[in-house]
Coordinates of C-alpha atoms and ligand atoms in Angstrom, one line a residue:
M1 CA -12.5 -19.6 14.8
K2 CA -11.1 -20.5 11.4
K3 CA -7.7 -19.2 10.9
D4 CA -7.9 -17.9 7.4
W5 CA -10.7 -15.4 7.9
W6 CA -8.5 -12.8 6.1
K7 CA -9.1 -14.6 2.8
D8 CA -12.8 -13.7 3.0
S9 CA -12.2 -10.2 4.2
V10 CA -12.2 -6.8 2.6
V11 CA -9.7 -4.4 4.2
Y12 CA -10.2 -0.6 4.4
Q13 CA -7.1 1.4 4.9
V14 CA -7.2 4.6 7.0
Y15 CA -4.5 7.2 6.9
P16 CA -5.2 8.7 10.4
R17 CA -3.7 12.1 9.7
S18 CA -6.2 12.8 6.9
F19 CA -9.3 10.8 7.8
Q20 CA -11.2 12.8 10.4
D21 CA -10.2 15.4 12.9
S22 CA -12.2 15.6 16.1
N23 CA -10.6 18.5 18.0
G24 CA -10.0 21.2 15.4
D25 CA -6.2 21.0 15.2
G26 CA -6.4 20.2 11.5
I27 CA -4.9 16.7 12.0
G28 CA -7.0 13.6 12.0
D29 CA -7.2 11.5 15.2
L30 CA -8.4 8.4 16.9
Q31 CA -11.7 9.9 18.1
G32 CA -12.2 11.0 14.5
I33 CA -11.8 7.4 13.3
I34 CA -14.2 6.2 16.0
S35 CA -16.8 8.7 14.7
R36 CA -16.6 7.2 11.2
L37 CA -16.6 3.5 12.0
D38 CA -20.3 3.2 10.9
Y39 CA -19.3 4.5 7.5
I40 CA -16.6 1.9 7.1
K41 CA -19.1 -0.8 8.3
Q42 CA -21.8 0.2 5.9
L43 CA -19.3 -0.1 3.0
G44 CA -19.0 -3.8 3.8
A45 CA -15.4 -3.8 4.9
D46 CA -14.3 -6.3 7.5
V47 CA -10.9 -5.1 8.6
I48 CA -9.5 -1.7 9.1
W49 CA -5.7 -1.1 8.6
I50 CA -4.5 2.1 10.2
C51 CA -1.2 3.7 9.2
P52 CA 1.2 4.4 12.1
I53 CA -0.1 6.2 15.1
Y54 CA 3.1 6.1 17.2
P55 CA 5.0 9.2 18.3
S56 CA 7.0 10.6 15.4
P57 CA 8.7 13.8 14.5
N58 CA 6.7 13.4 11.2
V59 CA 9.6 13.7 8.8
D60 CA 7.8 10.8 7.0
Y61 CA 4.5 11.3 8.8
G62 CA 4.6 8.4 11.3
Y63 CA 6.9 6.1 9.4
D64 CA 9.7 7.6 11.5
V65 CA 8.8 6.2 14.9
T66 CA 10.3 7.3 18.2
D67 CA 8.4 4.9 20.5
H68 CA 6.5 1.9 19.2
K69 CA 4.5 1.4 22.4
T70 CA 2.6 4.7 22.7
V71 CA 0.2 6.8 20.7
M72 CA 1.3 10.2 19.2
E73 CA -0.3 13.0 21.2
S74 CA -1.9 14.6 18.2
Y75 CA -3.8 11.3 17.5
G76 CA -5.0 10.9 21.1
T77 CA -4.1 8.7 24.1
M78 CA -3.8 5.0 24.8
E79 CA -7.3 5.2 26.3
D80 CA -8.5 6.5 22.9
F81 CA -6.8 3.6 21.2
H82 CA -8.5 1.1 23.6
E83 CA -11.8 2.7 22.9
L84 CA -11.1 2.5 19.1
L85 CA -10.3 -1.2 19.4
E86 CA -13.4 -1.9 21.5
E87 CA -15.7 0.0 19.1
V88 CA -14.1 -1.7 16.1
H89 CA -14.8 -5.1 17.7
R90 CA -18.3 -4.1 18.8
R91 CA -19.2 -3.7 15.2
G92 CA -17.8 -7.1 14.2
L93 CA -14.8 -5.4 12.5
K94 CA -11.1 -6.1 13.0
L95 CA -8.2 -3.8 13.4
V96 CA -4.7 -4.1 11.8
M97 CA -1.8 -1.9 12.9
D98 CA 1.0 -0.7 10.7
F99 CA 4.4 -1.7 12.1
V100 CA 7.6 -0.1 11.1
L101 CA 10.5 -2.4 11.9
N102 CA 13.1 -1.7 9.2
H103 CA 14.1 1.6 10.8
T104 CA 13.4 4.0 13.6
S105 CA 13.5 7.7 13.8
T106 CA 16.9 9.2 14.7
E107 CA 14.9 10.7 17.7
H108 CA 14.3 7.2 19.1
A109 CA 16.0 6.6 22.5
W110 CA 18.0 3.7 21.0
F111 CA 19.5 5.9 18.3
K112 CA 20.1 8.8 20.6
E113 CA 22.2 6.6 22.8
A114 CA 23.9 4.8 19.8
E115 CA 25.0 8.0 18.2
L116 CA 26.8 9.3 21.2
D117 CA 28.6 6.2 22.4
K118 CA 30.3 3.6 20.4
T119 CA 30.3 1.2 23.4
S120 CA 26.6 1.5 24.0
K121 CA 24.6 -1.7 23.6
Y122 CA 22.4 0.2 21.1
R123 CA 25.3 1.1 18.8
N124 CA 25.0 -2.3 17.1
F125 CA 21.2 -1.8 16.8
Y126 CA 22.1 0.3 13.7
F127 CA 24.6 0.1 10.9
W128 CA 27.7 2.2 11.3
R129 CA 30.6 2.4 9.0
P130 CA 33.7 4.6 8.6
G131 CA 33.9 6.8 5.5
T132 CA 36.1 6.3 2.5
K133 CA 38.3 8.7 0.7
H134 CA 35.3 9.7 -1.4
G135 CA 33.2 10.4 1.7
P136 CA 30.3 7.9 2.3
P137 CA 31.1 4.2 2.6
T138 CA 29.2 3.4 -0.7
D139 CA 27.6 5.5 -3.4
L140 CA 24.1 3.9 -3.0
Q141 CA 21.3 6.5 -3.2
S142 CA 17.9 6.3 -1.5
D143 CA 14.4 6.9 -3.0
Y144 CA 14.5 10.2 -1.2
G145 CA 17.2 11.5 -3.5
Q146 CA 20.2 11.3 -1.2
S147 CA 23.0 9.0 -0.2
V148 CA 21.9 6.2 2.1
W149 CA 24.8 7.2 4.4
Q150 CA 24.7 10.1 6.8
Y151 CA 27.8 11.3 8.6
E152 CA 27.4 11.6 12.3
E153 CA 29.9 13.9 13.9
H154 CA 30.0 12.6 17.5
T155 CA 31.7 9.4 16.6
G156 CA 32.9 10.3 13.1
E157 CA 31.1 7.5 11.3
Y158 CA 28.2 7.1 8.9
Y159 CA 24.9 5.4 9.7
L160 CA 22.7 3.8 7.2
H161 CA 19.3 5.1 6.2
M162 CA 17.5 3.5 3.2
N163 CA 14.8 6.1 3.5
A164 CA 15.0 9.7 4.7
V165 CA 18.1 10.9 6.7
K166 CA 16.1 10.8 9.9
Q167 CA 15.1 7.1 9.5
A168 CA 18.0 5.0 10.6
D169 CA 18.0 1.3 9.5
L170 CA 17.8 -1.3 12.3
N171 CA 20.4 -4.0 12.2
W172 CA 18.4 -7.2 12.0
E173 CA 21.6 -9.2 12.2
N174 CA 21.6 -8.3 15.9
E175 CA 19.5 -10.8 17.8
D176 CA 18.8 -8.1 20.5
V177 CA 17.1 -6.0 17.8
R178 CA 14.9 -8.8 16.7
Q179 CA 13.9 -9.7 20.2
A180 CA 13.1 -6.1 21.0
V181 CA 11.0 -5.8 17.9
Y182 CA 9.1 -9.0 18.5
E183 CA 8.3 -7.8 22.0
M184 CA 6.8 -4.6 20.6
M185 CA 4.7 -6.6 18.2
R186 CA 3.4 -8.8 21.0
F187 CA 2.6 -5.6 23.0
W188 CA -0.1 -4.7 20.4
L189 CA -1.3 -8.2 19.6
D190 CA -1.8 -8.8 23.4
K191 CA -4.2 -5.9 23.4
G192 CA -6.3 -7.8 20.9
V193 CA -5.2 -6.2 17.7
D194 CA -6.1 -8.5 14.8
G195 CA -3.0 -8.2 12.7
L196 CA 0.0 -6.3 11.5
R197 CA 1.0 -4.7 8.3
I198 CA 4.8 -4.7 8.2
D199 CA 6.5 -1.8 6.6
Q200 CA 9.3 -2.4 4.2
L201 CA 9.7 -6.0 5.1
H202 CA 11.8 -6.6 2.1
L203 CA 14.6 -4.4 3.4
I204 CA 15.2 -5.9 6.8
S205 CA 17.8 -8.3 5.5
K206 CA 20.4 -6.6 3.3
K207 CA 21.2 -8.7 0.3
E208 CA 24.9 -8.0 0.0
Y209 CA 26.8 -8.1 3.3
L210 CA 27.6 -4.6 4.6
P211 CA 31.2 -4.1 3.7
S212 CA 33.7 -4.3 6.5
Y213 CA 36.5 -1.9 7.2
E214 CA 38.9 -4.3 5.6
D215 CA 36.9 -4.2 2.4
Y216 CA 37.4 -0.5 2.2
V217 CA 41.1 -0.8 2.9
Q218 CA 41.4 -3.3 0.1
G219 CA 39.3 -1.1 -2.2
K220 CA 36.6 -3.7 -2.7
A221 CA 33.7 -1.9 -1.2
E222 CA 33.3 1.4 -2.8
S223 CA 30.0 1.0 -4.4
K224 CA 28.7 -2.3 -3.3
P225 CA 25.0 -1.8 -3.1
F226 CA 22.9 -3.9 -0.8
Q227 CA 19.4 -4.6 -2.0
P228 CA 16.0 -5.9 -1.0
N229 CA 15.1 -9.5 -0.1
G230 CA 18.4 -10.2 1.4
R231 CA 19.8 -13.6 2.2
R232 CA 18.5 -13.9 5.7
I233 CA 15.0 -12.6 5.2
H234 CA 13.4 -16.0 5.4
D235 CA 15.3 -16.9 8.6
Y236 CA 14.0 -13.7 10.2
L237 CA 10.5 -14.4 9.0
T238 CA 10.5 -18.0 10.2
E239 CA 11.7 -16.7 13.6
M240 CA 9.1 -13.9 13.6
T241 CA 6.3 -16.4 12.9
E242 CA 7.4 -18.7 15.7
E243 CA 7.9 -15.9 18.2
V244 CA 4.9 -13.7 17.3
F245 CA 2.4 -14.6 14.6
S246 CA 1.9 -18.3 15.5
Q247 CA 0.8 -17.3 19.0
Y248 CA -2.3 -15.4 17.8
D249 CA -5.2 -15.7 15.4
V250 CA -4.2 -12.7 13.4
M251 CA -3.4 -11.7 9.9
S252 CA 0.0 -10.6 8.6
V253 CA 0.8 -8.6 5.5
G254 CA 4.2 -7.4 4.5
E255 CA 5.1 -4.5 2.2
A256 CA 7.7 -6.0 -0.2
G257 CA 8.6 -3.7 -3.0
T258 CA 10.7 -5.1 -5.9
V259 CA 9.5 -8.7 -5.3
T260 CA 8.8 -11.0 -8.2
P261 CA 5.9 -13.6 -8.2
E262 CA 8.4 -16.4 -7.6
E263 CA 9.8 -14.5 -4.6
G264 CA 6.2 -13.7 -3.5
L265 CA 5.5 -17.3 -3.2
T266 CA 8.4 -17.8 -0.9
Y267 CA 6.9 -15.2 1.5
T268 CA 3.2 -16.3 1.3
G269 CA 3.4 -20.0 0.3
T270 CA 1.4 -22.2 2.6
D271 CA 4.4 -24.5 3.0
E272 CA 6.6 -21.7 4.1
H273 CA 4.5 -20.6 7.1
E274 CA 5.7 -17.0 6.8
L275 CA 3.3 -14.2 6.0
N276 CA -0.4 -14.4 4.9
M277 CA 0.1 -11.8 2.2
I278 CA 2.5 -9.3 0.7
F279 CA 2.1 -6.1 -1.1
H280 CA 4.2 -6.2 -4.3
F281 CA 4.3 -3.1 -6.6
Q282 CA 4.9 -4.6 -10.0
H283 CA 1.5 -3.3 -11.3
M284 CA 2.3 0.1 -9.9
E285 CA 5.6 0.4 -11.8
L286 CA 4.1 0.1 -15.3
D287 CA 3.6 3.8 -15.8
Q288 CA 7.3 4.7 -15.1
Q289 CA 10.2 4.4 -17.5
P290 CA 12.1 1.1 -16.9
G291 CA 15.1 1.5 -14.7
K292 CA 14.2 5.0 -13.8
E293 CA 12.3 6.6 -10.9
H294 CA 8.6 6.6 -10.6
W295 CA 8.6 10.3 -11.5
D296 CA 9.8 9.5 -15.0
L297 CA 6.4 9.0 -16.6
K298 CA 5.3 6.6 -19.3
P299 CA 1.8 5.7 -20.5
L300 CA 0.4 2.5 -19.2
E301 CA 0.2 -0.4 -21.7
L302 CA -2.9 -2.5 -20.9
S303 CA -1.1 -5.7 -22.0
D304 CA 1.6 -5.1 -19.4
L305 CA -1.0 -4.7 -16.7
K306 CA -2.8 -7.8 -17.7
S307 CA 0.4 -9.7 -17.8
V308 CA 1.7 -8.6 -14.4
L309 CA -1.6 -9.2 -12.5
T310 CA -2.1 -12.5 -14.2
K311 CA 1.4 -13.7 -13.4
W312 CA 0.7 -13.0 -9.7
Q313 CA -2.7 -14.7 -9.9
K314 CA -1.3 -17.8 -11.5
K315 CA 1.9 -18.1 -9.5
L316 CA 0.2 -17.9 -6.1
E317 CA -2.9 -19.9 -7.1
N318 CA -3.5 -22.6 -4.5
K319 CA -0.1 -22.0 -2.9
G320 CA -0.1 -18.5 -1.6
W321 CA -2.5 -15.5 -1.4
N322 CA -2.6 -12.2 -3.2
T323 CA -3.3 -8.7 -2.0
L324 CA -5.5 -6.7 -4.4
F325 CA -4.9 -3.0 -4.3
W326 CA -4.7 0.0 -6.6
C327 CA -4.2 2.7 -3.9
N328 CA -2.6 3.4 -0.6
H329 CA -1.0 6.3 1.1
D330 CA 2.0 6.2 -1.2
Q331 CA 0.2 6.0 -4.5
P332 CA -1.6 8.6 -6.6
R333 CA -5.4 8.2 -7.0
I334 CA -6.2 5.4 -9.3
V335 CA -9.0 7.1 -11.2
S336 CA -6.6 9.9 -12.2
R337 CA -3.9 7.4 -12.9
F338 CA -5.4 4.5 -14.9
G339 CA -9.0 5.8 -15.4
D340 CA -10.4 9.1 -16.5
E341 CA -10.9 11.8 -13.8
G342 CA -13.0 13.9 -16.2
K343 CA -15.9 12.8 -18.3
Y344 CA -15.8 9.2 -17.3
R345 CA -14.8 9.5 -13.7
K346 CA -17.7 7.4 -12.4
E347 CA -17.6 4.8 -15.1
S348 CA -13.9 4.3 -15.0
A349 CA -13.7 4.2 -11.2
K350 CA -16.3 1.5 -11.1
M351 CA -14.6 -0.5 -13.9
L352 CA -11.3 -0.3 -12.1
A353 CA -12.9 -1.7 -9.0
S354 CA -14.4 -4.6 -10.9
V355 CA -11.2 -5.5 -12.7
L356 CA -9.2 -5.8 -9.6
Y357 CA -11.5 -6.8 -6.8
L358 CA -13.0 -9.8 -8.5
M359 CA -9.6 -11.4 -8.8
K360 CA -8.4 -14.0 -6.2
G361 CA -7.0 -12.3 -3.1
T362 CA -7.9 -9.9 -0.4
P363 CA -9.1 -6.4 -1.5
Y364 CA -7.5 -3.4 0.1
I365 CA -9.6 -0.2 -0.4
Y366 CA -7.9 3.0 0.5
Q367 CA -9.9 5.9 2.1
G368 CA -11.7 7.9 -0.6
E369 CA -11.1 5.4 -3.3
E370 CA -14.7 4.3 -2.9
L371 CA -15.7 8.0 -3.6
G372 CA -13.6 8.2 -6.8
M373 CA -11.4 10.8 -5.1
T374 CA -8.9 12.3 -7.6
N375 CA -5.3 13.6 -7.6
A376 CA -5.1 17.1 -6.2
P377 CA -4.5 19.9 -8.8
F378 CA -1.9 21.8 -6.7
T379 CA 0.6 23.4 -8.9
R380 CA 2.8 25.1 -6.3
I381 CA 5.5 23.1 -4.6
E382 CA 4.6 24.9 -1.3
D383 CA 1.3 23.0 -1.3
Y384 CA 3.1 19.7 -1.0
K385 CA 4.2 18.2 2.4
D386 CA 5.6 14.8 1.4
I387 CA 9.3 14.6 1.9
Q388 CA 9.8 12.5 -1.2
T389 CA 8.1 15.0 -3.4
V390 CA 9.7 18.0 -1.9
N391 CA 13.2 16.5 -2.0
M392 CA 12.8 15.4 -5.5
Y393 CA 11.6 18.8 -6.6
H394 CA 14.6 20.5 -5.1
K395 CA 17.1 18.0 -6.4
R396 CA 15.8 18.0 -9.9
V397 CA 15.2 21.8 -10.2
Y398 CA 18.1 23.2 -8.2
E399 CA 20.8 20.5 -8.6
K400 CA 20.0 18.9 -11.9
G401 CA 18.6 21.8 -13.8
Y402 CA 15.3 20.3 -14.8
D403 CA 12.6 22.5 -16.1
P404 CA 10.3 23.2 -13.0
K405 CA 7.2 22.7 -15.3
E406 CA 8.3 19.2 -16.2
V407 CA 9.0 18.4 -12.6
M408 CA 5.5 19.6 -11.6
T409 CA 4.0 17.4 -14.3
S410 CA 5.6 14.4 -12.5
I411 CA 4.3 15.6 -9.2
L412 CA 0.8 16.2 -10.5
A413 CA 0.8 12.6 -11.6
K414 CA 2.7 10.8 -8.9
S415 CA 3.1 12.7 -5.6
R416 CA 2.1 10.7 -2.5
D417 CA 0.2 13.7 -1.3
H418 CA -2.6 13.0 -3.8
A419 CA -3.6 10.1 -1.5
R420 CA -3.1 12.2 1.6
T421 CA -5.4 15.2 1.0
P422 CA -8.1 15.1 3.6
M423 CA -11.0 12.7 3.3
Q424 CA -14.0 14.4 1.6
W425 CA -16.9 13.8 3.9
N426 CA -19.3 16.5 2.7
D427 CA -19.5 19.8 0.8
G428 CA -19.2 21.9 4.0
K429 CA -16.1 23.7 5.3
H430 CA -12.9 21.8 4.7
A431 CA -15.0 18.9 3.3
G432 CA -16.1 18.1 6.9
F433 CA -12.6 16.9 7.7
T434 CA -11.8 19.6 10.3
D435 CA -13.1 22.8 11.9
G436 CA -9.6 24.1 12.0
T437 CA -7.0 24.5 9.3
P438 CA -6.2 21.2 7.6
W439 CA -2.6 20.1 7.7
L440 CA -2.7 19.5 4.0
K441 CA -5.0 21.4 1.6
V442 CA -8.3 19.8 0.7
N443 CA -8.9 18.9 -2.9
P444 CA -11.2 21.7 -4.2
N445 CA -13.4 19.2 -5.9
Y446 CA -14.9 18.2 -2.5
T447 CA -18.0 20.2 -3.3
S448 CA -19.1 17.5 -5.8
I449 CA -17.0 14.5 -4.7
N450 CA -17.8 13.6 -1.1
A451 CA -19.2 10.9 1.0
A452 CA -22.5 12.6 1.8
E453 CA -23.4 12.9 -1.8
A454 CA -22.2 9.4 -2.6
L455 CA -24.3 7.9 0.2
A456 CA -27.4 9.5 -1.1
D457 CA -26.9 8.4 -4.7
P458 CA -27.7 4.8 -5.6
D459 CA -25.6 5.2 -8.7
S460 CA -22.5 6.5 -7.0
I461 CA -19.1 4.9 -7.0
L462 CA -19.6 4.2 -3.4
S463 CA -22.9 2.3 -4.1
Y464 CA -21.0 0.3 -6.7
Y465 CA -18.3 -0.6 -4.3
K466 CA -20.9 -1.8 -1.9
K467 CA -22.5 -4.0 -4.5
L468 CA -19.1 -5.4 -5.5
I469 CA -18.2 -6.2 -2.0
S470 CA -21.5 -8.0 -1.4
L471 CA -21.1 -9.9 -4.6
R472 CA -17.8 -11.1 -3.4
K473 CA -19.5 -12.4 -0.2
Q474 CA -22.4 -13.9 -2.0
Y475 CA -20.2 -15.8 -4.4
A476 CA -17.5 -16.7 -1.8
D477 CA -17.0 -20.1 -3.5
L478 CA -16.2 -18.5 -6.8
M479 CA -13.8 -16.0 -5.1
K480 CA -11.8 -19.0 -4.1
G481 CA -12.0 -20.6 -7.6
S482 CA -9.4 -20.4 -10.3
Y483 CA -8.6 -17.3 -12.4
D484 CA -7.9 -17.3 -16.2
L485 CA -7.2 -14.4 -18.5
L486 CA -8.9 -14.2 -21.9
L487 CA -7.7 -12.0 -24.8
P488 CA -4.2 -11.2 -23.4
D489 CA -3.3 -9.0 -26.3
D490 CA -6.5 -7.1 -26.8
P491 CA -5.6 -3.4 -26.4
Q492 CA -8.9 -2.3 -24.9
L493 CA -10.4 -5.3 -23.1
F494 CA -9.4 -6.8 -19.7
V495 CA -11.5 -10.0 -19.5
Y496 CA -11.1 -13.0 -17.2
I497 CA -13.0 -16.0 -15.8
R498 CA -13.2 -17.2 -12.3
Q499 CA -14.4 -20.7 -11.9
T500 CA -15.3 -23.7 -9.7
D501 CA -16.4 -27.1 -10.8
T502 CA -20.0 -25.9 -11.2
R503 CA -19.9 -22.2 -12.0
Q504 CA -18.1 -19.5 -13.8
L505 CA -17.9 -15.7 -13.4
L506 CA -17.1 -13.8 -16.6
V507 CA -15.6 -10.4 -15.8
I508 CA -15.6 -8.2 -18.9
N509 CA -14.0 -4.7 -18.8
N510 CA -13.5 -2.1 -21.4
F511 CA -10.3 -0.4 -20.1
S512 CA -10.6 2.5 -22.6
D513 CA -12.5 5.6 -23.3
K514 CA -13.6 4.3 -26.7
E515 CA -16.3 1.8 -27.5
A516 CA -15.2 -1.8 -27.8
I517 CA -16.5 -5.1 -29.0
F518 CA -16.4 -8.3 -27.0
Q519 CA -17.1 -11.5 -29.0
W520 CA -18.6 -14.1 -26.7
P521 CA -16.3 -17.2 -26.8
D522 CA -18.0 -20.3 -28.2
E523 CA -16.8 -22.5 -25.3
L524 CA -18.6 -20.4 -22.7
E525 CA -22.3 -20.9 -22.0
R526 CA -24.2 -17.9 -23.1
E527 CA -28.0 -18.5 -23.2
M528 CA -28.5 -18.7 -19.5
A529 CA -25.8 -16.1 -18.6
Q530 CA -27.0 -13.9 -15.8
L531 CA -25.7 -10.3 -15.5
L532 CA -24.7 -9.7 -11.8
L533 CA -23.2 -6.3 -12.0
S534 CA -22.6 -3.5 -14.5
N535 CA -21.7 0.1 -14.4
Y536 CA -24.1 1.2 -17.2
D537 CA -27.9 1.0 -17.3
G538 CA -29.3 -1.4 -19.9
G539 CA -27.3 -3.8 -22.0
R540 CA -28.0 -6.8 -19.9
E541 CA -28.1 -9.4 -22.6
A542 CA -25.2 -11.8 -23.3
L543 CA -25.2 -11.3 -27.0
P544 CA -22.7 -13.2 -29.2
S545 CA -21.1 -9.8 -29.9
I546 CA -21.4 -7.2 -27.1
E547 CA -20.8 -3.5 -27.8
L548 CA -19.2 -2.1 -24.7
K549 CA -19.4 1.6 -23.9
P550 CA -16.3 3.5 -22.7
F551 CA -15.0 1.9 -19.5
E552 CA -18.0 -0.4 -19.4
S553 CA -17.8 -3.4 -17.1
R554 CA -20.1 -6.4 -17.0
V555 CA -20.0 -9.4 -14.7
Y556 CA -21.9 -12.5 -15.8
L557 CA -22.6 -15.7 -13.9
L558 CA -22.5 -18.8 -16.0
K559 CA -23.2 -22.4 -15.4
R560 CA -20.7 -25.1 -16.3
D561 CA -21.8 -28.2 -18.2
Ligands
LIG1 C1 6.6 2.5 3.2 C2 5.5 3.4 3.6 O1 4.3 3.0 3.1 C3 5.9 4.8 3.3 O2 4.9 5.7 3.5 C4 7.1 5.1 4.0 O3 7.6 6.4 3.6 C5 8.2 4.1 3.9 N1 7.8 2.8 3.9 C6 9.3 4.3 4.9 O4 8.8 3.8 6.1

């Protein structure tokens, strides 16, 4: 089998808790996923990535793991997992697991032993430091709105948590930790799993050394932050590749926030032999105020988006490989974010798909994106379950005195729960997600936005995704070709060319809710241009000057002289 099958694949991401419930407890489960595999197959996806299914107290819904080698009871059993894997493979699909290795839950057996006993071999699995005269060892804050240090009274020291308080960071400097993690990775890959998505890979090596006790004594260490992409990250990845990935024909994708294209190449470069792909978030940070939190909103500038995506395309061209994603379980819905969830929902959702998924890289489609699911309109904080959202609300409203209305505006734009509302299967009770009470409220627009309706409509967003995916497969050579941006400064148009020696694909998108004019460039063949895909009826001709409707997208195939 050829080893880079992931380059030709389309990945569909499933958030198990919200995908399909099979037993009426209001929580999605493995049997639920099995019952929907044909849906994923008909979309044209090749690989399914499932978010964590391991036992967890669910402080962070599965990203706080207590045992990496079992299945959480509410999702099913290991037998269910084996059945899922078999059913996935029977349909010619592949399965990628989500693997959390930067931290464990504080309920994990390792941590429980470590917190009680300084002499335990598990103590050094985590980072422990004495406090300073100010309290915590440093003043670094986490994305969850708290200090990254938590005091633990049994031993009178602080442990490090870059995420929530109950997610203690593992100490990758300790070889025993690394070997224990590799062993758990092999446990799943030996079962025949086809790849791993690695959570917060960029955090496993801390950039600045963790200050020693002497540093405190000498007053050097008070606020020394330690940041992503630390100095030993590539040692760890080389080791992980040798110990794990090189032994299997699997794909690897690492989540690597705050990574630049240059750094991206060091992770995915073909000479480096580390990961196949990474998720960077530079295009997801363009609607937040620089240097502030993602809650601090700012309108997207199209030129910024073009510039960021193009930099990644060019930097990794022929040397690395990109992930192409708008959505995941941490991001709001793209049609609400960069499109128009009202009048032009269908047009803008289709245009957004064309813009991104015809670039070079592996597309990742997040459950419900193919339906044009929107952000939830919940205006009461009680309707949100995500710890990041809830913590931020309390901090800003009760500690910092923000106006609750302003905070709710940020939540309505950016909460992770917009991605996590139950999948909208049909217009029946709870959108067909569960017979019981859903763990998170269903978006009330399920009566018109749902899979059953989309499957029956040849003009639906879903039907467009199918066409787009099959176009990628039909023109697989062009999908490996080069990428070049046209009109970098145009405030409405996002246009680019993909090309090989013999053919070109011209991807024209009006990224605005106003009409726009595209002037066909003289250097591109026009007479024989063939329209392969469009989100509007009519307007097939490649005229010298094309009037594009709001959010119109057209994809033309051209021959090269
Ligand atoms: C990234 C995951 O995608 C997110 O959901 C989680 O909260 C953090 N990592 C911590 O594991």
